[in-house]
PDB file of C-alpha atoms in Angstrom:
ATOM      1  CA  MET A   1    -214.127 -73.994   2.088  1.00 92.00           C
ATOM      2  CA  TYR A   2    -217.213 -75.792   0.794  1.00 95.00           C
ATOM      3  CA  ASP A   3    -218.079 -74.760  -2.780  1.00 97.00           C
ATOM      4  CA  VAL A   4    -221.659 -75.004  -4.037  1.00 96.00           C
ATOM      5  CA  VAL A   5    -222.456 -74.326  -7.689  1.00 96.00           C
ATOM      6  CA  LEU A   6    -225.958 -72.990  -8.368  1.00 95.00           C
ATOM      7  CA  LEU A   7    -227.342 -73.374 -11.889  1.00 94.00           C
ATOM      8  CA  VAL A   8    -230.375 -71.090 -12.156  1.00 92.00           C
ATOM      9  CA  GLU A   9    -232.868 -70.334 -14.925  1.00 87.00           C
ATOM     10  CA  GLN A  10    -233.752 -66.933 -13.529  1.00 87.00           C
ATOM     11  CA  GLU A  11    -232.551 -64.788 -10.661  1.00 89.00           C
ATOM     12  CA  LEU A  12    -232.831 -66.146  -7.169  1.00 92.00           C
ATOM     13  CA  SER A  13    -235.857 -64.816  -5.370  1.00 92.00           C
ATOM     14  CA  GLU A  14    -235.458 -63.865  -1.732  1.00 94.00           C
ATOM     15  CA  PRO A  15    -237.260 -67.051  -0.552  1.00 93.00           C
ATOM     16  CA  ASP A  16    -235.092 -69.211  -2.847  1.00 93.00           C
ATOM     17  CA  ALA A  17    -231.887 -67.587  -1.588  1.00 95.00           C
ATOM     18  CA  LYS A  18    -232.974 -68.189   2.020  1.00 95.00           C
ATOM     19  CA  ARG A  19    -233.880 -71.793   1.233  1.00 93.00           C
ATOM     20  CA  VAL A  20    -230.466 -72.437  -0.352  1.00 95.00           C
ATOM     21  CA  VAL A  21    -228.609 -70.856   2.569  1.00 96.00           C
ATOM     22  CA  GLU A  22    -230.675 -72.837   5.106  1.00 95.00           C
ATOM     23  CA  LEU A  23    -229.473 -76.062   3.465  1.00 94.00           C
ATOM     24  CA  HIS A  24    -225.934 -75.232   4.573  1.00 94.00           C
ATOM     25  CA  GLN A  25    -226.495 -73.412   7.863  1.00 93.00           C
ATOM     26  CA  ASP A  26    -224.915 -76.194   9.934  1.00 92.00           C
ATOM     27  CA  MET A  27    -221.800 -76.581   7.783  1.00 92.00           C
ATOM     28  CA  PRO A  28    -218.632 -76.614   9.916  1.00 93.00           C
ATOM     29  CA  GLU A  29    -216.690 -74.731   7.235  1.00 94.00           C
ATOM     30  CA  PRO A  30    -217.457 -71.561   5.252  1.00 95.00           C
ATOM     31  CA  VAL A  31    -219.609 -71.997   2.137  1.00 97.00           C
ATOM     32  CA  THR A  32    -219.064 -70.177  -1.146  1.00 97.00           C
ATOM     33  CA  TYR A  33    -221.867 -70.085  -3.695  1.00 98.00           C
ATOM     34  CA  HIS A  34    -221.033 -69.881  -7.403  1.00 98.00           C
ATOM     35  CA  VAL A  35    -224.121 -68.743  -9.328  1.00 97.00           C
ATOM     36  CA  LEU A  36    -224.227 -69.766 -12.984  1.00 95.00           C
ATOM     37  CA  VAL A  37    -226.801 -68.341 -15.387  1.00 93.00           C
ATOM     38  CA  PRO A  38    -226.965 -69.936 -18.849  1.00 90.00           C
ATOM     39  CA  CYS A  39    -227.328 -67.324 -21.549  1.00 87.00           C
ATOM     40  CA  HIS A  40    -229.088 -67.952 -24.844  1.00 70.00           C
ATOM     41  CA  ASN A  41    -227.006 -67.467 -28.006  1.00 64.00           C
ATOM     42  CA  ALA A  42    -229.282 -65.378 -30.263  1.00 48.00           C
ATOM     43  CA  GLU A  43    -227.476 -66.075 -33.532  1.00 50.00           C
ATOM     44  CA  ALA A  44    -227.225 -69.814 -32.966  1.00 51.00           C
ATOM     45  CA  GLY A  45    -230.894 -69.896 -32.005  1.00 49.00           C
ATOM     46  CA  VAL A  46    -231.995 -68.141 -35.179  1.00 48.00           C
ATOM     47  CA  GLU A  47    -229.799 -70.322 -37.378  1.00 50.00           C
ATOM     48  CA  ALA A  48    -230.973 -73.509 -35.652  1.00 47.00           C
ATOM     49  CA  SER A  49    -234.610 -72.485 -36.080  1.00 47.00           C
ATOM     50  CA  ILE A  50    -234.140 -71.764 -39.775  1.00 48.00           C
ATOM     51  CA  SER A  51    -232.303 -75.048 -40.299  1.00 48.00           C
ATOM     52  CA  ALA A  52    -235.007 -76.952 -38.429  1.00 46.00           C
ATOM     53  CA  LEU A  53    -237.616 -75.488 -40.729  1.00 50.00           C
ATOM     54  CA  GLY A  54    -235.618 -76.648 -43.731  1.00 53.00           C
ATOM     55  CA  THR A  55    -235.453 -73.110 -45.089  1.00 50.00           C
ATOM     56  CA  ALA A  56    -231.766 -72.404 -44.624  1.00 48.00           C
ATOM     57  CA  ASP A  57    -231.312 -72.119 -48.405  1.00 51.00           C
ATOM     58  CA  LEU A  58    -233.993 -69.443 -48.575  1.00 52.00           C
ATOM     59  CA  TYR A  59    -232.986 -67.405 -45.532  1.00 51.00           C
ATOM     60  CA  GLY A  60    -229.356 -68.331 -44.887  1.00 51.00           C
ATOM     61  CA  PRO A  61    -227.804 -65.576 -47.024  1.00 53.00           C
ATOM     62  CA  GLY A  62    -230.344 -63.109 -45.630  1.00 54.00           C
ATOM     63  CA  LEU A  63    -228.911 -63.636 -42.164  1.00 55.00           C
ATOM     64  CA  ALA A  64    -225.766 -61.778 -43.173  1.00 56.00           C
ATOM     65  CA  GLY A  65    -227.757 -58.541 -43.313  1.00 60.00           C
ATOM     66  CA  GLN A  66    -229.285 -59.307 -39.918  1.00 70.00           C
ATOM     67  CA  ARG A  67    -225.980 -59.642 -38.056  1.00 70.00           C
ATOM     68  CA  GLU A  68    -226.251 -56.178 -36.494  1.00 75.00           C
ATOM     69  CA  ASP A  69    -229.737 -56.965 -35.201  1.00 74.00           C
ATOM     70  CA  LEU A  70    -228.495 -60.261 -33.778  1.00 74.00           C
ATOM     71  CA  VAL A  71    -225.519 -58.557 -32.138  1.00 77.00           C
ATOM     72  CA  GLU A  72    -227.883 -56.033 -30.524  1.00 82.00           C
ATOM     73  CA  ALA A  73    -230.223 -58.815 -29.416  1.00 79.00           C
ATOM     74  CA  GLN A  74    -227.263 -60.697 -27.914  1.00 81.00           C
ATOM     75  CA  ARG A  75    -226.181 -57.583 -26.001  1.00 85.00           C
ATOM     76  CA  ALA A  76    -229.666 -57.326 -24.496  1.00 86.00           C
ATOM     77  CA  ILE A  77    -229.712 -61.042 -23.618  1.00 84.00           C
ATOM     78  CA  ASP A  78    -226.251 -60.827 -22.046  1.00 87.00           C
ATOM     79  CA  SER A  79    -227.197 -57.719 -20.091  1.00 88.00           C
ATOM     80  CA  GLU A  80    -230.289 -59.392 -18.655  1.00 90.00           C
ATOM     81  CA  ALA A  81    -228.326 -62.548 -17.756  1.00 89.00           C
ATOM     82  CA  LYS A  82    -225.569 -60.505 -16.070  1.00 93.00           C
ATOM     83  CA  GLY A  83    -228.213 -58.609 -14.111  1.00 93.00           C
ATOM     84  CA  CYS A  84    -229.833 -61.883 -13.089  1.00 92.00           C
ATOM     85  CA  SER A  85    -226.489 -63.244 -11.910  1.00 95.00           C
ATOM     86  CA  GLY A  86    -225.572 -60.019 -10.106  1.00 96.00           C
ATOM     87  CA  ARG A  87    -228.906 -59.742  -8.282  1.00 96.00           C
ATOM     88  CA  SER A  88    -228.725 -63.417  -7.271  1.00 96.00           C
ATOM     89  CA  VAL A  89    -225.223 -62.969  -5.878  1.00 97.00           C
ATOM     90  CA  GLN A  90    -226.337 -59.840  -4.026  1.00 97.00           C
ATOM     91  CA  ARG A  91    -229.251 -61.707  -2.401  1.00 97.00           C
ATOM     92  CA  LEU A  92    -226.863 -64.372  -1.126  1.00 97.00           C
ATOM     93  CA  ARG A  93    -224.418 -61.752   0.145  1.00 98.00           C
ATOM     94  CA  GLU A  94    -227.241 -59.924   1.951  1.00 97.00           C
ATOM     95  CA  LEU A  95    -227.737 -63.185   3.851  1.00 97.00           C
ATOM     96  CA  GLY A  96    -224.078 -63.055   4.933  1.00 96.00           C
ATOM     97  CA  GLN A  97    -222.793 -65.575   2.394  1.00 97.00           C
ATOM     98  CA  ASN A  98    -219.739 -65.640   0.156  1.00 97.00           C
ATOM     99  CA  ALA A  99    -220.997 -65.610  -3.417  1.00 98.00           C
ATOM    100  CA  GLU A 100    -219.847 -64.945  -6.954  1.00 97.00           C
ATOM    101  CA  GLY A 101    -221.588 -65.344 -10.259  1.00 96.00           C
ATOM    102  CA  GLY A 102    -221.343 -65.394 -13.992  1.00 94.00           C
ATOM    103  CA  ILE A 103    -223.055 -66.256 -17.247  1.00 94.00           C
ATOM    104  CA  SER A 104    -222.230 -68.765 -19.933  1.00 92.00           C
ATOM    105  CA  HIS A 105    -223.118 -69.121 -23.603  1.00 91.00           C
ATOM    106  CA  ASP A 106    -222.228 -72.820 -23.547  1.00 90.00           C
ATOM    107  CA  ARG A 107    -224.819 -75.534 -23.184  1.00 89.00           C
ATOM    108  CA  PRO A 108    -225.978 -75.349 -19.547  1.00 90.00           C
ATOM    109  CA  ILE A 109    -224.633 -78.772 -18.545  1.00 91.00           C
ATOM    110  CA  ASP A 110    -221.276 -78.158 -20.256  1.00 92.00           C
ATOM    111  CA  ALA A 111    -220.995 -74.835 -18.413  1.00 94.00           C
ATOM    112  CA  LEU A 112    -222.010 -76.498 -15.141  1.00 93.00           C
ATOM    113  CA  VAL A 113    -219.411 -79.255 -15.487  1.00 94.00           C
ATOM    114  CA  ALA A 114    -216.709 -76.689 -16.352  1.00 95.00           C
ATOM    115  CA  THR A 115    -217.659 -74.509 -13.369  1.00 96.00           C
ATOM    116  CA  VAL A 116    -217.723 -77.440 -10.933  1.00 95.00           C
ATOM    117  CA  ASN A 117    -214.292 -78.525 -12.169  1.00 95.00           C
ATOM    118  CA  HIS A 118    -212.899 -74.967 -12.073  1.00 97.00           C
ATOM    119  CA  VAL A 119    -214.011 -74.176  -8.510  1.00 97.00           C
ATOM    120  CA  HIS A 120    -213.677 -77.772  -7.242  1.00 96.00           C
ATOM    121  CA  GLY A 121    -217.369 -77.739  -6.361  1.00 95.00           C
ATOM    122  CA  GLN A 122    -218.530 -80.266  -3.821  1.00 95.00           C
ATOM    123  CA  GLU A 123    -222.254 -79.824  -4.456  1.00 94.00           C
ATOM    124  CA  VAL A 124    -224.601 -78.632  -7.193  1.00 94.00           C
ATOM    125  CA  ILE A 125    -228.019 -77.083  -6.752  1.00 93.00           C
ATOM    126  CA  ILE A 126    -230.190 -76.596  -9.814  1.00 91.00           C
ATOM    127  CA  LEU A 127    -233.117 -74.184  -9.509  1.00 88.00           C
ATOM    128  CA  THR A 128    -235.682 -74.299 -12.286  1.00 82.00           C
ATOM    129  CA  ARG A 129    -239.336 -73.858 -13.005  1.00 75.00           C
ATOM    130  CA  PRO A 130    -241.150 -77.196 -13.371  1.00 65.00           C
ATOM    131  CA  HIS A 131    -240.357 -78.905 -16.680  1.00 52.00           C
ATOM    132  CA  ILE A 132    -242.651 -81.912 -16.577  1.00 55.00           C
ATOM    133  CA  VAL A 133    -241.937 -83.366 -20.040  1.00 46.00           C
ATOM    134  CA  ALA A 134    -238.154 -82.980 -19.817  1.00 44.00           C
ATOM    135  CA  GLU A 135    -238.140 -84.477 -16.319  1.00 51.00           C
ATOM    136  CA  PHE A 136    -240.330 -87.404 -17.418  1.00 47.00           C
ATOM    137  CA  PHE A 137    -237.856 -88.327 -20.154  1.00 44.00           C
ATOM    138  CA  HIS A 138    -234.838 -87.564 -17.921  1.00 43.00           C
ATOM    139  CA  LEU A 139    -233.662 -84.855 -20.318  1.00 51.00           C
ATOM    140  CA  ASP A 140    -233.704 -82.101 -17.707  1.00 66.00           C
ATOM    141  CA  TRP A 141    -230.619 -80.379 -16.310  1.00 70.00           C
ATOM    142  CA  THR A 142    -230.708 -82.346 -13.056  1.00 76.00           C
ATOM    143  CA  ASN A 143    -230.642 -85.800 -14.616  1.00 76.00           C
ATOM    144  CA  SER A 144    -228.023 -84.712 -17.115  1.00 80.00           C
ATOM    145  CA  ALA A 145    -225.855 -83.207 -14.343  1.00 82.00           C
ATOM    146  CA  ARG A 146    -226.094 -86.415 -12.332  1.00 76.00           C
ATOM    147  CA  ARG A 147    -224.807 -88.362 -15.356  1.00 80.00           C
ATOM    148  CA  HIS A 148    -221.843 -85.994 -15.838  1.00 81.00           C
ATOM    149  CA  LEU A 149    -220.772 -85.098 -12.294  1.00 81.00           C
ATOM    150  CA  GLY A 150    -219.491 -87.044  -9.343  1.00 78.00           C
ATOM    151  CA  VAL A 151    -220.936 -84.680  -6.729  1.00 81.00           C
ATOM    152  CA  PRO A 152    -224.367 -84.481  -5.091  1.00 69.00           C
ATOM    153  CA  VAL A 153    -226.945 -82.724  -7.296  1.00 78.00           C
ATOM    154  CA  LEU A 154    -230.091 -81.279  -5.751  1.00 71.00           C
ATOM    155  CA  HIS A 155    -233.001 -79.983  -7.845  1.00 78.00           C
ATOM    156  CA  LEU A 156    -235.182 -77.271  -6.303  1.00 73.00           C
ATOM    157  CA  LEU A 157    -238.217 -75.694  -7.909  1.00 73.00           C
ATOM    158  CA  GLU A 158    -238.189 -71.921  -7.909  1.00 69.00           C
ATOM    159  CA  HIS A 159    -240.745 -70.095  -5.789  1.00 63.00           C
ATOM    160  CA  GLU A 160    -243.288 -68.269  -7.872  1.00 61.00           C
ATOM    161  CA  PRO A 161    -243.483 -64.605  -6.924  1.00 55.00           C
ATOM    162  CA  ALA A 162    -246.753 -63.778  -5.184  1.00 47.00           C
ATOM    163  CA  SER A 163    -248.909 -61.326  -7.107  1.00 42.00           C
ATOM    164  CA  ALA A 164    -250.720 -58.566  -5.307  1.00 41.00           C
ATOM    165  CA  GLY A 165    -254.248 -59.598  -4.445  1.00 44.00           C
ATOM    166  CA  ALA A 166    -253.732 -63.195  -5.544  1.00 43.00           C
ATOM    167  CA  GLU A 167    -255.136 -66.044  -3.506  1.00 44.00           C
ATOM    168  CA  PRO A 168    -252.442 -68.164  -1.827  1.00 41.00           C
ATOM    169  CA  ARG A 169    -251.901 -71.540  -3.482  1.00 37.00           C
ATOM    170  CA  ARG A 170    -252.865 -74.569  -1.420  1.00 35.00           C
TER     171      ARG A 170
END
C-alpha cells in the first residue's frame, strides 16, 4: 500500500481530484489517499486578534459572555470542514480510489506531520490557492512541510472553478 497525505485548503474540485489520481496511475501497488483539512479555531482566533490589538485588558473579560457564540461559530466551522473533507474523499472514491479524510484544529503543519507519521505516508501533496507573499518568504505550508518531513512533498495550485459565461483564462 502506498499512502499519500493530501493537505487541502478547500475541497478538492473534480479536476484537482483527477490530477492527483493521474499522478499515481502507474503505481504498481494500491494507493490510499488521506485527505486532511485544517480547521480554524474560532476562540483562539478571536483571542489572538484581541491580544494583537493590545486590547485584551479591555475585552478579555467580555469574552466570557461570548463563549456560546464562539461555540456556535466553531460548530459551523467544523461542519463546513467536515463537509469539505467528506466531499473530497467522495470525489477520490468516485475515481475508484481508496480514500479517507478528516479535519484538524492543530496548526496545519503539525497536523500534517502527525498524519504522515500515523499512516506511514510515503508522499505529501499540498493543494492551495496561490499565496505569493508566504511562498516568497518560504513561510508557506509546502516549504514548512519539506523542513519537517522526510518524504516527497508536492505543491499543486487548486483549479479555480469556471464561472458561467466567463472568458477562459489564457
